[in-house]
Tab-separated table of N, CA, C and O in Angstrom:
chain	number	residue	atom	x	y	z
A	85	UNK	N	92.205	26.324	150.646
A	85	UNK	CA	91.225	25.299	150.932
A	85	UNK	C	89.994	25.950	151.562
A	85	UNK	O	90.092	26.779	152.451
A	86	UNK	N	88.832	25.565	151.107
A	86	UNK	CA	87.585	26.150	151.615
A	86	UNK	C	87.106	25.356	152.827
A	86	UNK	O	87.198	24.140	152.864
A	87	UNK	N	86.581	26.074	153.793
A	87	UNK	CA	86.013	25.415	154.969
A	87	UNK	C	84.598	24.961	154.651
A	87	UNK	O	84.025	25.314	153.618
A	88	UNK	N	83.996	24.192	155.558
A	88	UNK	CA	82.637	23.703	155.355
A	88	UNK	C	81.634	24.853	155.290
A	88	UNK	O	80.679	24.823	154.520
A	89	UNK	N	81.853	25.877	156.106
A	89	UNK	CA	80.946	27.031	156.118
A	89	UNK	C	80.988	27.762	154.781
A	89	UNK	O	79.957	28.122	154.238
A	90	UNK	N	82.172	27.976	154.238
A	90	UNK	CA	82.309	28.674	152.970
A	90	UNK	C	81.708	27.875	151.822
A	90	UNK	O	81.207	28.444	150.866
A	91	UNK	N	81.749	26.553	151.905
A	91	UNK	CA	81.156	25.713	150.866
A	91	UNK	C	79.636	25.811	150.885
A	91	UNK	O	78.995	25.746	149.849
A	92	UNK	N	79.052	25.977	152.069
A	92	UNK	CA	77.595	26.022	152.197
A	92	UNK	C	77.008	27.361	151.758
A	92	UNK	O	75.853	27.442	151.413
A	93	UNK	N	77.786	28.412	151.805
A	93	UNK	CA	77.270	29.736	151.460
A	93	UNK	C	77.346	29.912	149.954
A	93	UNK	O	78.419	30.009	149.376
A	94	UNK	N	76.171	29.959	149.334
A	94	UNK	CA	76.080	30.113	147.887
A	94	UNK	C	75.516	31.484	147.544
A	94	UNK	O	75.038	32.215	148.414
A	95	UNK	N	75.548	31.788	146.273
A	95	UNK	CA	75.029	33.077	145.807
A	95	UNK	C	73.534	33.196	146.082
A	95	UNK	O	73.058	34.237	146.534
A	96	UNK	N	72.775	32.140	145.853
A	96	UNK	CA	71.328	32.187	146.095
A	96	UNK	C	71.020	32.318	147.577
A	96	UNK	O	70.081	33.022	147.957
A	97	UNK	N	71.809	31.671	148.413
A	97	UNK	CA	71.636	31.788	149.859
A	97	UNK	C	71.868	33.231	150.299
A	97	UNK	O	71.086	33.791	151.075
A	98	UNK	N	72.914	33.845	149.784
A	98	UNK	CA	73.233	35.221	150.149
A	98	UNK	C	72.150	36.181	149.669
A	98	UNK	O	71.774	37.116	150.377
A	99	UNK	N	71.637	35.974	148.464
A	99	UNK	CA	70.578	36.843	147.944
A	99	UNK	C	69.295	36.693	148.753
A	99	UNK	O	68.557	37.657	148.942
A	100	UNK	N	69.024	35.503	149.264
A	100	UNK	CA	67.841	35.319	150.103
A	100	UNK	C	68.016	36.011	151.457
A	100	UNK	O	67.054	36.525	152.025
A	101	UNK	N	69.239	36.056	151.951
A	101	UNK	CA	69.514	36.767	153.202
A	101	UNK	C	69.279	38.263	153.016
A	101	UNK	O	68.739	38.929	153.895
A	102	UNK	N	69.663	38.788	151.852
A	102	UNK	CA	69.519	40.222	151.592
A	102	UNK	C	68.067	40.681	151.655
A	102	UNK	O	67.789	41.818	151.985
A	103	UNK	N	67.146	39.795	151.345
A	103	UNK	CA	65.725	40.149	151.405
A	103	UNK	C	65.249	40.308	152.840
A	103	UNK	O	64.270	40.996	153.099
A	104	UNK	N	65.931	39.690	153.769
A	104	UNK	CA	65.509	39.678	155.167
A	104	UNK	C	66.200	40.725	156.041
A	104	UNK	O	65.628	41.172	157.019
A	105	UNK	N	67.428	41.099	155.709
A	105	UNK	CA	68.176	42.013	156.565
A	105	UNK	C	68.004	43.453	156.100
A	105	UNK	O	67.694	43.716	154.945
A	106	UNK	N	68.213	44.383	157.017
A	106	UNK	CA	68.060	45.797	156.671
A	106	UNK	C	69.395	46.537	156.618
A	106	UNK	O	69.477	47.607	156.056
A	107	UNK	N	70.438	45.982	157.201
A	107	UNK	CA	71.741	46.636	157.223
A	107	UNK	C	72.771	45.757	156.530
A	107	UNK	O	72.712	44.529	156.619
A	108	UNK	N	73.732	46.390	155.894
A	108	UNK	CA	74.771	45.613	155.218
A	108	UNK	C	75.691	44.922	156.218
A	108	UNK	O	76.339	43.939	155.883
A	109	UNK	N	75.717	45.404	157.461
A	109	UNK	CA	76.559	44.776	158.468
A	109	UNK	C	75.984	43.434	158.925
A	109	UNK	O	76.703	42.637	159.515
A	110	UNK	N	74.691	43.196	158.642
A	110	UNK	CA	74.070	41.933	159.031
A	110	UNK	C	74.346	40.805	158.033
A	110	UNK	O	74.021	39.657	158.301
A	111	UNK	N	74.939	41.123	156.904
A	111	UNK	CA	75.231	40.125	155.878
A	111	UNK	C	76.567	39.462	156.203
A	111	UNK	O	77.535	40.154	156.529
A	112	UNK	N	76.645	38.137	156.126
A	112	UNK	CA	77.916	37.461	156.413
A	112	UNK	C	79.029	37.927	155.470
A	112	UNK	O	78.779	38.262	154.307
A	113	UNK	N	80.227	37.956	155.972
A	113	UNK	CA	81.388	38.415	155.195
A	113	UNK	C	81.587	37.567	153.937
A	113	UNK	O	81.989	38.070	152.887
A	114	UNK	N	81.291	36.298	154.017
A	114	UNK	CA	81.473	35.396	152.880
A	114	UNK	C	80.559	35.764	151.718
A	114	UNK	O	80.864	35.500	150.561
A	115	UNK	N	79.414	36.393	152.021
A	115	UNK	CA	78.478	36.774	150.965
A	115	UNK	C	78.973	37.971	150.170
A	115	UNK	O	78.588	38.166	149.021
A	116	UNK	N	79.815	38.766	150.766
A	116	UNK	CA	80.264	39.989	150.111
A	116	UNK	C	81.277	39.733	149.007
A	116	UNK	O	81.716	40.663	148.341
A	117	UNK	N	81.619	38.483	148.764
A	117	UNK	CA	82.533	38.156	147.677
A	117	UNK	C	81.818	38.117	146.335
A	117	UNK	O	82.440	38.253	145.288
A	118	UNK	N	80.489	37.957	146.322
A	118	UNK	CA	79.719	37.883	145.090
A	118	UNK	C	79.418	39.291	144.576
A	118	UNK	O	78.968	40.158	145.322
A	119	UNK	N	79.641	39.509	143.293
A	119	UNK	CA	79.449	40.850	142.721
A	119	UNK	C	77.983	41.278	142.751
A	119	UNK	O	77.685	42.453	142.981
A	120	UNK	N	77.069	40.342	142.539
A	120	UNK	CA	75.644	40.707	142.562
A	120	UNK	C	75.208	41.121	143.967
A	120	UNK	O	74.401	42.038	144.129
A	121	UNK	N	75.756	40.481	144.968
A	121	UNK	CA	75.438	40.835	146.358
A	121	UNK	C	75.999	42.211	146.676
A	121	UNK	O	75.333	43.039	147.308
A	122	UNK	N	77.212	42.493	146.221
A	122	UNK	CA	77.811	43.820	146.444
A	122	UNK	C	76.951	44.909	145.805
A	122	UNK	O	76.744	45.964	146.389
A	123	UNK	N	76.466	44.653	144.598
A	123	UNK	CA	75.646	45.639	143.890
A	123	UNK	C	74.327	45.890	144.621
A	123	UNK	O	73.898	47.029	144.777
A	124	UNK	N	73.687	44.835	145.106
A	124	UNK	CA	72.426	44.979	145.842
A	124	UNK	C	72.657	45.757	147.137
A	124	UNK	O	71.873	46.632	147.500
A	125	UNK	N	73.733	45.452	147.829
A	125	UNK	CA	74.055	46.172	149.067
A	125	UNK	C	74.307	47.652	148.794
A	125	UNK	O	73.854	48.518	149.543
A	126	UNK	N	75.004	47.946	147.708
A	126	UNK	CA	75.279	49.342	147.360
A	126	UNK	C	73.979	50.086	147.071
A	126	UNK	O	73.779	51.204	147.525
A	127	UNK	N	73.061	49.452	146.342
A	127	UNK	CA	71.775	50.084	146.032
A	127	UNK	C	70.946	50.279	147.299
A	127	UNK	O	70.311	51.312	147.472
A	128	UNK	N	70.922	49.271	148.175
A	128	UNK	CA	70.151	49.391	149.409
A	128	UNK	C	70.675	50.531	150.267
A	128	UNK	O	69.903	51.317	150.805
A	129	UNK	N	71.988	50.635	150.385
A	129	UNK	CA	72.575	51.693	151.213
A	129	UNK	C	72.295	53.071	150.630
A	129	UNK	O	71.963	54.001	151.345
A	130	UNK	N	72.412	53.209	149.313
A	130	UNK	CA	72.173	54.521	148.710
A	130	UNK	C	70.696	54.886	148.751
A	130	UNK	O	70.343	56.033	148.986
A	131	UNK	N	69.804	53.918	148.529
A	131	UNK	CA	68.376	54.199	148.594
A	131	UNK	C	67.970	54.626	149.995
A	131	UNK	O	67.168	55.540	150.165
A	132	UNK	N	68.497	53.957	150.997
A	132	UNK	CA	68.147	54.282	152.375
A	132	UNK	C	68.603	55.706	152.704
A	132	UNK	O	67.889	56.476	153.315
A	133	UNK	N	69.770	56.073	152.248
A	133	UNK	CA	70.297	57.401	152.510
A	133	UNK	C	69.476	58.461	151.790
A	133	UNK	O	69.137	59.483	152.365
A	134	UNK	N	69.139	58.225	150.521
A	134	UNK	CA	68.339	59.181	149.753
A	134	UNK	C	66.986	59.391	150.404
A	134	UNK	O	66.516	60.523	150.524
A	135	UNK	N	66.335	58.319	150.800
A	135	UNK	CA	65.010	58.438	151.406
A	135	UNK	C	65.079	59.133	152.752
A	135	UNK	O	64.214	59.928	153.080
A	136	UNK	N	66.098	58.833	153.518
A	136	UNK	CA	66.217	59.451	154.833
A	136	UNK	C	66.389	60.960	154.714
A	136	UNK	O	65.821	61.711	155.492
A	137	UNK	N	67.122	61.395	153.722
A	137	UNK	CA	67.360	62.818	153.548
A	137	UNK	C	66.155	63.500	152.906
A	137	UNK	O	65.708	64.545	153.358
A	138	UNK	N	65.611	62.905	151.862
A	138	UNK	CA	64.559	63.551	151.086
A	138	UNK	C	63.252	63.705	151.852
A	138	UNK	O	62.539	64.689	151.669
A	139	UNK	N	62.906	62.770	152.697
A	139	UNK	CA	61.600	62.775	153.336
A	139	UNK	C	61.671	63.047	154.836
A	139	UNK	O	60.702	62.882	155.552
A	140	UNK	N	62.825	63.488	155.278
A	140	UNK	CA	63.020	63.781	156.688
A	140	UNK	C	62.182	64.994	157.092
A	140	UNK	O	62.155	66.006	156.406
A	141	UNK	N	61.456	64.882	158.169
A	141	UNK	CA	60.668	65.996	158.668
A	141	UNK	C	59.278	66.106	158.082
A	141	UNK	O	58.513	66.980	158.468
A	142	UNK	N	58.939	65.244	157.135
A	142	UNK	CA	57.598	65.272	156.540
A	142	UNK	C	56.642	64.456	157.386
A	142	UNK	O	57.062	63.541	158.096
A	143	UNK	N	55.373	64.789	157.269
A	143	UNK	CA	54.375	63.941	157.920
A	143	UNK	C	54.353	62.608	157.178
A	143	UNK	O	54.758	62.546	156.004
A	144	UNK	N	53.896	61.539	157.804
A	144	UNK	CA	53.895	60.236	157.133
A	144	UNK	C	53.123	60.240	155.805
A	144	UNK	O	53.573	59.653	154.829
A	145	UNK	N	51.987	60.930	155.769
A	145	UNK	CA	51.195	60.956	154.531
A	145	UNK	C	51.915	61.722	153.424
A	145	UNK	O	51.962	61.277	152.281
A	146	UNK	N	52.501	62.856	153.760
A	146	UNK	CA	53.246	63.636	152.767
A	146	UNK	C	54.458	62.860	152.264
A	146	UNK	O	54.774	62.892	151.072
A	147	UNK	N	55.140	62.187	153.165
A	147	UNK	CA	56.307	61.389	152.770
A	147	UNK	C	55.879	60.253	151.843
A	147	UNK	O	56.551	59.979	150.843
A	148	UNK	N	54.775	59.611	152.134
A	148	UNK	CA	54.275	58.525	151.294
A	148	UNK	C	53.916	59.043	149.908
A	148	UNK	O	54.259	58.431	148.891
A	149	UNK	N	53.226	60.181	149.842
A	149	UNK	CA	52.859	60.779	148.560
A	149	UNK	C	54.101	61.157	147.750
A	149	UNK	O	54.153	60.945	146.536
A	150	UNK	N	55.090	61.710	148.421
A	150	UNK	CA	56.319	62.116	147.740
A	150	UNK	C	57.091	60.899	147.230
A	150	UNK	O	57.643	60.930	146.130
A	151	UNK	N	57.136	59.822	148.015
A	151	UNK	CA	57.812	58.601	147.570
A	151	UNK	C	57.110	57.998	146.360
A	151	UNK	O	57.758	57.560	145.405
A	152	UNK	N	55.776	57.974	146.392
A	152	UNK	CA	55.015	57.429	145.269
A	152	UNK	C	55.238	58.258	144.011
A	152	UNK	O	55.414	57.709	142.919
A	153	UNK	N	55.262	59.579	144.148
A	153	UNK	CA	55.501	60.451	143.003
A	153	UNK	C	56.910	60.252	142.453
A	153	UNK	O	57.120	60.221	141.235
A	154	UNK	N	57.889	60.090	143.344
A	154	UNK	CA	59.272	59.880	142.906
A	154	UNK	C	59.412	58.578	142.128
A	154	UNK	O	60.091	58.531	141.105
A	155	UNK	N	58.762	57.518	142.596
A	155	UNK	CA	58.842	56.229	141.910
A	155	UNK	C	58.223	56.299	140.519
A	155	UNK	O	58.678	55.640	139.594
A	156	UNK	N	57.161	57.115	140.363
A	156	UNK	CA	56.487	57.249	139.067
A	156	UNK	C	57.151	58.292	138.180
A	156	UNK	O	56.795	58.428	137.016
A	157	UNK	N	58.086	59.065	138.725
A	157	UNK	CA	58.754	60.092	137.957
A	157	UNK	C	57.965	61.383	137.855
A	157	UNK	O	58.205	62.198	136.979
A	158	UNK	N	56.998	61.589	138.751
A	158	UNK	CA	56.173	62.786	138.771
A	158	UNK	C	56.628	63.725	139.879
A	158	UNK	O	57.396	63.343	140.756
A	159	UNK	N	56.084	64.934	139.851
A	159	UNK	CA	56.320	65.858	140.952
A	159	UNK	C	55.406	65.496	142.110
A	159	UNK	O	54.266	65.085	141.891
A	160	UNK	N	55.889	65.681	143.318
A	160	UNK	CA	55.042	65.438	144.481
A	160	UNK	C	54.105	66.626	144.656
A	160	UNK	O	54.369	67.716	144.144
A	161	UNK	N	52.986	66.442	145.367
A	161	UNK	CA	52.075	67.570	145.605
A	161	UNK	C	52.765	68.766	146.261
A	161	UNK	O	52.443	69.918	145.971
A	162	UNK	N	53.736	68.511	147.118
A	162	UNK	CA	54.457	69.595	147.778
A	162	UNK	C	55.307	70.362	146.769
A	162	UNK	O	55.370	71.591	146.809
A	163	UNK	N	55.941	69.650	145.833
A	163	UNK	CA	56.739	70.326	144.809
A	163	UNK	C	55.858	71.174	143.895
A	163	UNK	O	56.233	72.280	143.512
A	164	UNK	N	54.686	70.664	143.549
A	164	UNK	CA	53.757	71.414	142.711
A	164	UNK	C	53.327	72.687	143.431
A	164	UNK	O	53.331	73.783	142.850
A	165	UNK	N	52.978	72.557	144.691
A	165	UNK	CA	52.553	73.719	145.475
A	165	UNK	C	53.675	74.761	145.560
A	165	UNK	O	53.435	75.961	145.410
A	166	UNK	N	54.893	74.294	145.788
A	166	UNK	CA	56.028	75.208	145.891
A	166	UNK	C	56.242	75.949	144.573
A	166	UNK	O	56.502	77.146	144.551
A	167	UNK	N	56.101	75.260	143.455
A	167	UNK	CA	56.305	75.904	142.158
A	167	UNK	C	55.188	76.885	141.820
A	167	UNK	O	55.420	77.888	141.163
A	168	UNK	N	53.985	76.564	142.248
A	168	UNK	CA	52.851	77.435	141.925
A	168	UNK	C	52.789	78.675	142.816
A	168	UNK	O	52.161	79.660	142.459
A	169	UNK	N	53.410	78.643	143.984
A	169	UNK	CA	53.320	79.774	144.909
A	169	UNK	C	54.601	80.599	144.959
A	169	UNK	O	54.716	81.489	145.782
A	170	UNK	N	55.535	80.315	144.088
A	170	UNK	CA	56.777	81.092	144.036
A	170	UNK	C	56.442	82.501	143.564
A	170	UNK	O	55.800	82.685	142.533
A	171	UNK	N	56.860	83.516	144.286
A	171	UNK	CA	56.483	84.891	143.951
A	171	UNK	C	57.116	85.383	142.666
A	171	UNK	O	56.554	86.229	141.987
A	172	UNK	N	58.274	84.888	142.299
A	172	UNK	CA	58.931	85.374	141.089
A	172	UNK	C	58.284	84.837	139.814
A	172	UNK	O	58.498	85.370	138.742
A	173	UNK	N	57.492	83.774	139.932
A	173	UNK	CA	56.893	83.169	138.750
A	173	UNK	C	55.372	83.274	138.726
A	173	UNK	O	54.721	82.647	137.915
A	174	UNK	N	54.779	84.029	139.603
A	174	UNK	CA	53.329	84.114	139.614
A	174	UNK	C	52.837	85.000	138.490
A	174	UNK	O	53.506	85.947	138.081
A	175	UNK	N	51.704	84.675	138.007
A	175	UNK	CA	51.090	85.443	136.917
A	175	UNK	C	49.934	86.269	137.461
A	175	UNK	O	49.244	85.854	138.380
A	176	UNK	N	49.719	87.362	136.843
A	176	UNK	CA	48.553	88.172	137.190
A	176	UNK	C	47.487	87.873	136.145
A	176	UNK	O	47.681	88.088	134.955
A	177	UNK	N	46.378	87.392	136.567
A	177	UNK	CA	45.316	86.995	135.629
A	177	UNK	C	44.369	88.103	135.394
A	177	UNK	O	43.841	88.822	135.989
């Protein structure tokens, strides 16, 4: 038998909560029964981890440039610089 609280929690309600919270622990347990909510939580957790690792220690501007390049599928300015200044691949003109 479902309680009144469980009846009120719908898939759309849970998805609207996901837009507002930053941690998966802030989402009510009843929302985690929906497969779409589980998938969104998994993506949010993995994205947060990837960004925290990839841009850690960068200045805010460099991190922003690198994130924008990653979203577009391009190399970041730092990656380009690293590839162009590698001593094993430099050309003598």
